[in-house]
Amino acid sequence: MLFGLAHLASAQVNPSRPWRTIRTEHFYVHFTPELVQVAQRAAATAESAYVRLRTHLAPPRGKIDLVIADNVDFANGYATPYPTNRIVIFANPPMGDETLRFVDDPNELVITHELVHIFHLDRALGVWRIFRMIFGRDPSYFPNGFQPSWLVEGLAVYYESLITGSGRLKGSNHAMIARTAAGARDFPRIDQLSLASPHFPYGYRAYAFGSLFVDYLGRTYGDSSVRAMVEASSAGWIPLWLDWSSRRAYRRSFTSAYTTWTRSQVAAEPVTASSGIAGWADLTDHGGYANVPRWMDDSTLTYDGTSGRTSYGAYRLRLRSDSGLGSSVLGLGSGGSVVRSRLARRTTRSANVLLANGDLLYSQLEYRNPYDLRSDLYVDKESGGARRLTHGARLSHPDARRDGMIVAVQTTPAATRLALVSPNGKVVTPITTGTLDEMWAEPRWSPDGRHIAAVRWARGGTFDVVIVDTVGRIVQSVARERAVVADPSWSADGRHVYFSSDRTGITNLYRVEFREGGEAAFERLTDTRTGLFEPQLSPDGRALVAVAYRNDGYHIGITSTDSLRPQPAERIDSIAAREPQLITKHDAPSTKYSPWRSLVPRYWLPFAETALDSNAVRLGAYTSSRDLVDRHSYEALVYIPTDMTGLTGSLGYSYAGLGNPVLSASGSLDRSTLGCVLDASQQKQCIGFLRRRVRSASFDATFNRLRERAASYISVGGGIEARDYNTAPADLIDRVDSWYRHTLYWPRVTMALGWSNIQYPKLAVSPEDGVSFAFSSRFRWRHDRPVLPVPTGPDTADRRGDAATFISAFSAYKSLRFLGFGRHVFAARVAGGWTDSRAPGYLEVGGVSGGTVEIFPGYTLGEGRRSFPVRGFPAAAMIGMRAYSLSAEYRAPLLLPGRGLGLLPAFVDRSSLTIFGDLGSAWCPALYQTRLAPAYSLCSQGDYDIGRTTFLSYHPIIYQAANTVGSVGAELNVVAATLDWDRPIRYRVGVAHPVVGLNLLSGIRPWSAYVAVAASF
């Protein structure tokens, strides 16, 4: 749970904010007060996108909720059709995301993209429409929701560009990814396009290749064929059968069409050379990500990145040479070498800027509360340790002048601007005005500290490199075109500004001469077929480093400036700047946000279980809902028995309107049969049943503390449980112990806490390099009305009072650098528990620990976590009031297939091997033991409703005396998606051999096999 907290929170809006709502013809637009201008534009943009999109796809029924948030400093959005049609967009502009930069209007793009998801996923025809009429908006009855992400996201990207005239298919990034794969003769198969892909560009394959493939289908067979495919898939009886809808729309299968498209892409692209620069030499070889290089001196530079085997971090490259070429061109000739060392872990892509005192300046994201994620400035000290310069200032992409003055990008609601930051971070002074129509990015100081080069975006998709002075006055503007211009940097003498541009459709490197007060033509420096980014000249001006895109990732390389052959940049009329469309705003008044409309139950699921004392059944229904900002959520389950033995069910409610803590309340009603009531004269004859009714209510408050590198929580709560009894037939209650004629009450208080800082790199087979700790406690006491006497003796232990239980667990993980696609990991876990004689249950040792996976609401796969697992022994092989377990595992990577089986709904991500050893024991202290035999004992136990009556059938269970059980074994772990393409589950197939305690328990085999889901810990 701890590992997922940060990821979960980053996808939530802040429910404690004062939300407001604008109502339009097709939308409810929800926003916070500082986003009112954004919301007014978004309302008009959404209505315009709706009108244009419905000419291509059938619109959904009813209004759509659009939530606009500004609680995270990155660009993103998501959409879901259940329980109602909902879109959430984060208003942060995508100036730092190279895949999203080519936009005429950022909010228009993301709204259109997510609106396509609603049009697509909400569509249900044929039998699915009937199911929806009966059961409501349950996720199981959205046929298009079963489709792979390459198709779902491919459609959204296809229409985002078709409707807006910008976006990813109009930009150069997706084409670069496909062109490079074709040139490397490593074009992915259709079954490799998964969000879970372990191969670069990882999950983004689904977006890039999926959108290009859908675009190919639309261009080849006409846009109407795309709609025909959506309509066909919305009515198909088997939603996982993709080719059924493909053949009805395109008269051929997806597989066949994809193969044809792949061959055309590979045939059109020659084998790609390593770079577009003469004399180029790679400085990194790990693939994955290697970005934002910065020179520290003529022979040393830093960069950010990861190969996927480790967490994202900052690295230093030291260039050495015995070739006599000079320190700035090290690595270019024979005898050159590169020494790479890891400097520190990072959470965010950022340049590492060398300060005059040797410290490194950078920016990264950090949580201010469980919902708000902000970018701030930090310094890694040369002497060790890190220092935070700003708090909640929303600063990124910093650069420092020699005197320590910092220039950075400052994010404002839905916009960015440039700001000067004092060396100590105390004073932040904006020098440009960031608006919804003009945004700034990537500032760099000139060598003399008098000017700043930065990227400026204007509505309509226009980029240019702008030179400003220290008060924000524009001195020079370069390359104002409808193309992505990025990565400006200065030559050491300040005469030229270098940058990248995709003006030809391929990103290459350019430079322009700096002329204060005038304009200057710019020159093209490279001619790559893939993509070159982030040019950086060495301090002595003799070498140029840049980032080259390859099929396995980004690589940093170097060349001598003498190898560059500048050519005048040709004029391209098609990318000339153009006037943006007229700005429109929706003028409807806003009202206070109300959650109640979105909390109305929209679906129900049928359930059934066996009723009491008969062959009858209980028929039940389950439902749940949450409001648009996750302030309120609930779930309810109720069973109605067909034999009139009484209702049962549960209700849970959560409130996050305070932000922190999150408040939860629950209640349940359960009925069970305890045993037979026996005839007084013939005790072997069952003449009726003793039944128990349990009513329970609880309340808790959970405080979460999230950080990018750690997560912790503490939860405190309380509750009460009431038990009463009856018999069937009812007149038998007088023949049972008088204990059962009263209602018994057990109030309780609980507390739980946990902390974790584990890491999970992209190619990891296990959590790595961290620890996690969890502790829980439960106190319960008895409160009777009327007060009943408390007898003594082991046969009446259930009538005593206070009870307490404590359980804690600690896990640690250490990665090891051995061969394999990921790192090997040694993992260990220790758990201990203590309970007294009146606790509601024993501590159980044994069994296989795993997890559960929700197939759909209310139905799960897997047995769940065990506090004290020992593989090779059955669950509860040992039971007691004291328990412990120890587990140690060595986890090693095996294979990294990253592929499926054609269009079958399956995807195999990775596999690994685990060798383990388990040890555990449970026992009762001597005070609560009744010696029955040399090897056995019976613990007093207080919650089984056992009375002294001879009319209640009761057979005491004999428990093993204190002993230790242990095992060794091995597991094959396969991370794979089944009946799915994009959400893999860890499957574990293992064998265990008991080595300790094998002869203590009957029926234990020397070898046993098992299957489980999720990691053991």
PDB file of C-alpha atoms in Angstrom, residues 673-827:
ATOM      1  CA  THR A 673     -24.788 -20.125  13.002  1.00  0.00           C
ATOM      2  CA  LEU A 674     -22.638 -21.155  15.977  1.00  0.00           C
ATOM      3  CA  GLY A 675     -23.774 -24.743  16.277  1.00  0.00           C
ATOM      4  CA  CYS A 676     -26.506 -27.149  17.198  1.00  0.00           C
ATOM      5  CA  VAL A 677     -28.686 -27.065  20.261  1.00  0.00           C
ATOM      6  CA  LEU A 678     -28.749 -30.646  21.525  1.00  0.00           C
ATOM      7  CA  ASP A 679     -31.574 -32.490  23.182  1.00  0.00           C
ATOM      8  CA  ALA A 680     -31.147 -32.488  26.961  1.00  0.00           C
ATOM      9  CA  SER A 681     -31.669 -36.219  27.255  1.00  0.00           C
ATOM     10  CA  GLN A 682     -30.037 -37.299  24.004  1.00  0.00           C
ATOM     11  CA  GLN A 683     -27.190 -34.919  23.450  1.00  0.00           C
ATOM     12  CA  LYS A 684     -26.341 -36.364  20.045  1.00  0.00           C
ATOM     13  CA  GLN A 685     -29.643 -35.192  18.585  1.00  0.00           C
ATOM     14  CA  CYS A 686     -29.655 -31.665  17.085  1.00  0.00           C
ATOM     15  CA  ILE A 687     -32.999 -30.042  17.808  1.00  0.00           C
ATOM     16  CA  GLY A 688     -32.181 -26.518  16.612  1.00  0.00           C
ATOM     17  CA  PHE A 689     -29.510 -23.922  15.939  1.00  0.00           C
ATOM     18  CA  LEU A 690     -27.875 -21.224  17.995  1.00  0.00           C
ATOM     19  CA  ARG A 691     -27.427 -18.089  15.913  1.00  0.00           C
ATOM     20  CA  ARG A 692     -25.405 -14.961  16.435  1.00  0.00           C
ATOM     21  CA  ARG A 693     -26.036 -11.440  15.114  1.00  0.00           C
ATOM     22  CA  VAL A 694     -23.033  -9.105  15.003  1.00  0.00           C
ATOM     23  CA  ARG A 695     -23.460  -5.369  14.463  1.00  0.00           C
ATOM     24  CA  SER A 696     -20.278  -3.426  14.039  1.00  0.00           C
ATOM     25  CA  ALA A 697     -19.419   0.228  13.474  1.00  0.00           C
ATOM     26  CA  SER A 698     -16.042   1.908  13.144  1.00  0.00           C
ATOM     27  CA  PHE A 699     -14.493   5.292  12.486  1.00  0.00           C
ATOM     28  CA  ASP A 700     -10.903   6.227  11.722  1.00  0.00           C
ATOM     29  CA  ALA A 701      -8.781   9.160  10.627  1.00  0.00           C
ATOM     30  CA  THR A 702      -5.741   8.591   8.420  1.00  0.00           C
ATOM     31  CA  PHE A 703      -2.952  11.137   8.151  1.00  0.00           C
ATOM     32  CA  ASN A 704      -0.786  10.711   5.054  1.00  0.00           C
ATOM     33  CA  ARG A 705       2.628  12.260   4.560  1.00  0.00           C
ATOM     34  CA  LEU A 706       3.851  11.866   0.996  1.00  0.00           C
ATOM     35  CA  ARG A 707       7.241  12.691  -0.404  1.00  0.00           C
ATOM     36  CA  GLU A 708       8.710  11.803  -3.770  1.00  0.00           C
ATOM     37  CA  ARG A 709      11.169   9.454  -2.077  1.00  0.00           C
ATOM     38  CA  ALA A 710       9.159   8.266   0.904  1.00  0.00           C
ATOM     39  CA  ALA A 711       5.623   7.767   2.122  1.00  0.00           C
ATOM     40  CA  SER A 712       4.239   7.434   5.627  1.00  0.00           C
ATOM     41  CA  TYR A 713       0.884   7.306   7.327  1.00  0.00           C
ATOM     42  CA  ILE A 714      -0.722   7.036  10.727  1.00  0.00           C
ATOM     43  CA  SER A 715      -4.302   5.965  11.268  1.00  0.00           C
ATOM     44  CA  VAL A 716      -6.249   6.156  14.509  1.00  0.00           C
ATOM     45  CA  GLY A 717      -9.785   5.073  15.051  1.00  0.00           C
ATOM     46  CA  GLY A 718     -12.341   3.355  17.154  1.00  0.00           C
ATOM     47  CA  GLY A 719     -15.436   1.253  16.939  1.00  0.00           C
ATOM     48  CA  ILE A 720     -17.940  -0.883  18.726  1.00  0.00           C
ATOM     49  CA  GLU A 721     -19.292  -4.353  18.180  1.00  0.00           C
ATOM     50  CA  ALA A 722     -22.582  -5.643  19.549  1.00  0.00           C
ATOM     51  CA  ARG A 723     -23.501  -9.316  19.685  1.00  0.00           C
ATOM     52  CA  ASP A 724     -26.813 -10.895  20.468  1.00  0.00           C
ATOM     53  CA  TYR A 725     -28.127 -14.409  20.069  1.00  0.00           C
ATOM     54  CA  ASN A 726     -31.258 -16.331  19.206  1.00  0.00           C
ATOM     55  CA  THR A 727     -32.232 -19.842  18.315  1.00  0.00           C
ATOM     56  CA  ALA A 728     -34.204 -21.503  15.593  1.00  0.00           C
ATOM     57  CA  PRO A 729     -36.823 -22.492  16.700  1.00  0.00           C
ATOM     58  CA  ALA A 730     -37.005 -19.362  18.868  1.00  0.00           C
ATOM     59  CA  ASP A 731     -38.254 -21.148  22.025  1.00  0.00           C
ATOM     60  CA  LEU A 732     -34.948 -23.014  22.390  1.00  0.00           C
ATOM     61  CA  ILE A 733     -33.166 -19.925  23.774  1.00  0.00           C
ATOM     62  CA  ASP A 734     -34.248 -20.849  27.325  1.00  0.00           C
ATOM     63  CA  ARG A 735     -32.489 -24.193  26.991  1.00  0.00           C
ATOM     64  CA  VAL A 736     -29.148 -22.527  26.246  1.00  0.00           C
ATOM     65  CA  ASP A 737     -26.761 -20.944  28.759  1.00  0.00           C
ATOM     66  CA  SER A 738     -28.171 -17.680  30.147  1.00  0.00           C
ATOM     67  CA  TRP A 739     -25.028 -15.960  28.811  1.00  0.00           C
ATOM     68  CA  TYR A 740     -26.680 -15.877  25.387  1.00  0.00           C
ATOM     69  CA  ARG A 741     -29.791 -14.025  26.547  1.00  0.00           C
ATOM     70  CA  HIS A 742     -27.969 -10.692  26.755  1.00  0.00           C
ATOM     71  CA  THR A 743     -26.520  -8.280  24.258  1.00  0.00           C
ATOM     72  CA  LEU A 744     -22.744  -8.049  24.592  1.00  0.00           C
ATOM     73  CA  TYR A 745     -20.813  -4.913  23.606  1.00  0.00           C
ATOM     74  CA  TRP A 746     -17.122  -4.640  22.729  1.00  0.00           C
ATOM     75  CA  PRO A 747     -15.850  -1.083  22.191  1.00  0.00           C
ATOM     76  CA  ARG A 748     -12.396  -0.856  20.585  1.00  0.00           C
ATOM     77  CA  VAL A 749      -9.684   1.564  19.554  1.00  0.00           C
ATOM     78  CA  THR A 750      -7.124   0.960  16.814  1.00  0.00           C
ATOM     79  CA  MET A 751      -3.931   2.547  15.617  1.00  0.00           C
ATOM     80  CA  ALA A 752      -1.735   1.799  12.600  1.00  0.00           C
ATOM     81  CA  LEU A 753       1.315   3.485  11.160  1.00  0.00           C
ATOM     82  CA  GLY A 754       3.842   2.858   8.441  1.00  0.00           C
ATOM     83  CA  TRP A 755       6.795   4.308   6.580  1.00  0.00           C
ATOM     84  CA  SER A 756       8.543   3.321   3.347  1.00  0.00           C
ATOM     85  CA  ASN A 757      11.284   4.642   1.081  1.00  0.00           C
ATOM     86  CA  ILE A 758      11.681   1.727  -1.309  1.00  0.00           C
ATOM     87  CA  GLN A 759      12.619   2.338  -4.932  1.00  0.00           C
ATOM     88  CA  TYR A 760      11.223   0.597  -8.003  1.00  0.00           C
ATOM     89  CA  PRO A 761      13.164   1.375 -11.208  1.00  0.00           C
ATOM     90  CA  LYS A 762      11.591   0.755 -14.587  1.00  0.00           C
ATOM     91  CA  LEU A 763      13.290  -2.611 -15.158  1.00  0.00           C
ATOM     92  CA  ALA A 764      13.230  -3.796 -11.557  1.00  0.00           C
ATOM     93  CA  VAL A 765      12.008  -7.263 -10.610  1.00  0.00           C
ATOM     94  CA  SER A 766      11.457  -6.217  -7.012  1.00  0.00           C
ATOM     95  CA  PRO A 767      11.455  -3.204  -4.731  1.00  0.00           C
ATOM     96  CA  GLU A 768      15.043  -2.043  -4.264  1.00  0.00           C
ATOM     97  CA  ASP A 769      17.328  -0.111  -1.953  1.00  0.00           C
ATOM     98  CA  GLY A 770      14.945   0.824   0.774  1.00  0.00           C
ATOM     99  CA  VAL A 771      12.992  -0.283   3.803  1.00  0.00           C
ATOM    100  CA  SER A 772       9.365  -0.381   4.841  1.00  0.00           C
ATOM    101  CA  PHE A 773       7.845  -0.642   8.279  1.00  0.00           C
ATOM    102  CA  ALA A 774       4.281  -1.177   9.443  1.00  0.00           C
ATOM    103  CA  PHE A 775       2.723  -1.451  12.873  1.00  0.00           C
ATOM    104  CA  SER A 776      -0.856  -1.994  14.000  1.00  0.00           C
ATOM    105  CA  SER A 777      -2.502  -2.267  17.385  1.00  0.00           C
ATOM    106  CA  ARG A 778      -6.003  -3.012  18.599  1.00  0.00           C
ATOM    107  CA  PHE A 779      -7.489  -2.586  22.059  1.00  0.00           C
ATOM    108  CA  ARG A 780     -10.881  -3.949  22.961  1.00  0.00           C
ATOM    109  CA  TRP A 781     -12.886  -4.217  26.148  1.00  0.00           C
ATOM    110  CA  ARG A 782     -16.288  -5.546  27.135  1.00  0.00           C
ATOM    111  CA  HIS A 783     -19.188  -3.357  28.178  1.00  0.00           C
ATOM    112  CA  ASP A 784     -22.435  -5.129  29.066  1.00  0.00           C
ATOM    113  CA  ARG A 785     -25.999  -3.953  29.630  1.00  0.00           C
ATOM    114  CA  PRO A 786     -26.895  -5.252  32.123  1.00  0.00           C
ATOM    115  CA  VAL A 787     -23.453  -5.849  33.630  1.00  0.00           C
ATOM    116  CA  LEU A 788     -22.823  -9.572  33.736  1.00  0.00           C
ATOM    117  CA  PRO A 789     -20.550 -11.292  36.223  1.00  0.00           C
ATOM    118  CA  VAL A 790     -17.173 -12.356  34.903  1.00  0.00           C
ATOM    119  CA  PRO A 791     -16.604 -15.984  35.798  1.00  0.00           C
ATOM    120  CA  THR A 792     -13.202 -17.589  35.806  1.00  0.00           C
ATOM    121  CA  GLY A 793     -11.843 -20.717  34.267  1.00  0.00           C
ATOM    122  CA  PRO A 794     -10.589 -21.702  30.834  1.00  0.00           C
ATOM    123  CA  ASP A 795     -14.040 -22.708  29.638  1.00  0.00           C
ATOM    124  CA  THR A 796     -15.431 -19.177  30.147  1.00  0.00           C
ATOM    125  CA  ALA A 797     -12.571 -17.091  28.839  1.00  0.00           C
ATOM    126  CA  ASP A 798     -14.871 -15.480  26.276  1.00  0.00           C
ATOM    127  CA  ARG A 799     -16.653 -13.654  29.131  1.00  0.00           C
ATOM    128  CA  ARG A 800     -13.626 -11.664  30.248  1.00  0.00           C
ATOM    129  CA  GLY A 801     -12.926  -8.029  29.511  1.00  0.00           C
ATOM    130  CA  ASP A 802     -10.035  -6.142  27.949  1.00  0.00           C
ATOM    131  CA  ALA A 803      -8.104  -7.488  24.959  1.00  0.00           C
ATOM    132  CA  ALA A 804      -5.112  -6.213  22.993  1.00  0.00           C
ATOM    133  CA  THR A 805      -3.269  -7.210  19.824  1.00  0.00           C
ATOM    134  CA  PHE A 806      -0.011  -5.836  18.388  1.00  0.00           C
ATOM    135  CA  ILE A 807       1.521  -6.757  15.020  1.00  0.00           C
ATOM    136  CA  SER A 808       4.542  -5.197  13.333  1.00  0.00           C
ATOM    137  CA  ALA A 809       6.585  -5.992  10.230  1.00  0.00           C
ATOM    138  CA  PHE A 810       9.838  -4.676   8.808  1.00  0.00           C
ATOM    139  CA  SER A 811      11.168  -5.290   5.285  1.00  0.00           C
ATOM    140  CA  ALA A 812      14.485  -4.319   3.703  1.00  0.00           C
ATOM    141  CA  TYR A 813      15.721  -4.511   0.110  1.00  0.00           C
ATOM    142  CA  LYS A 814      19.233  -4.210  -1.320  1.00  0.00           C
ATOM    143  CA  SER A 815      20.051  -4.280  -5.039  1.00  0.00           C
ATOM    144  CA  LEU A 816      23.111  -6.066  -6.389  1.00  0.00           C
ATOM    145  CA  ARG A 817      24.920  -5.291  -9.645  1.00  0.00           C
ATOM    146  CA  PHE A 818      25.007  -8.601 -11.473  1.00  0.00           C
ATOM    147  CA  LEU A 819      24.116  -9.669 -14.997  1.00  0.00           C
ATOM    148  CA  GLY A 820      20.561  -9.353 -16.205  1.00  0.00           C
ATOM    149  CA  PHE A 821      18.103  -6.819 -17.577  1.00  0.00           C
ATOM    150  CA  GLY A 822      17.574  -5.518 -14.036  1.00  0.00           C
ATOM    151  CA  ARG A 823      19.391  -5.699 -10.770  1.00  0.00           C
ATOM    152  CA  HIS A 824      19.421  -8.690  -8.476  1.00  0.00           C
ATOM    153  CA  VAL A 825      17.845  -8.027  -5.085  1.00  0.00           C
ATOM    154  CA  PHE A 826      18.308  -9.454  -1.629  1.00  0.00           C
ATOM    155  CA  ALA A 827      15.149  -8.950   0.413  1.00  0.00           C
TER     156      ALA A 827
END
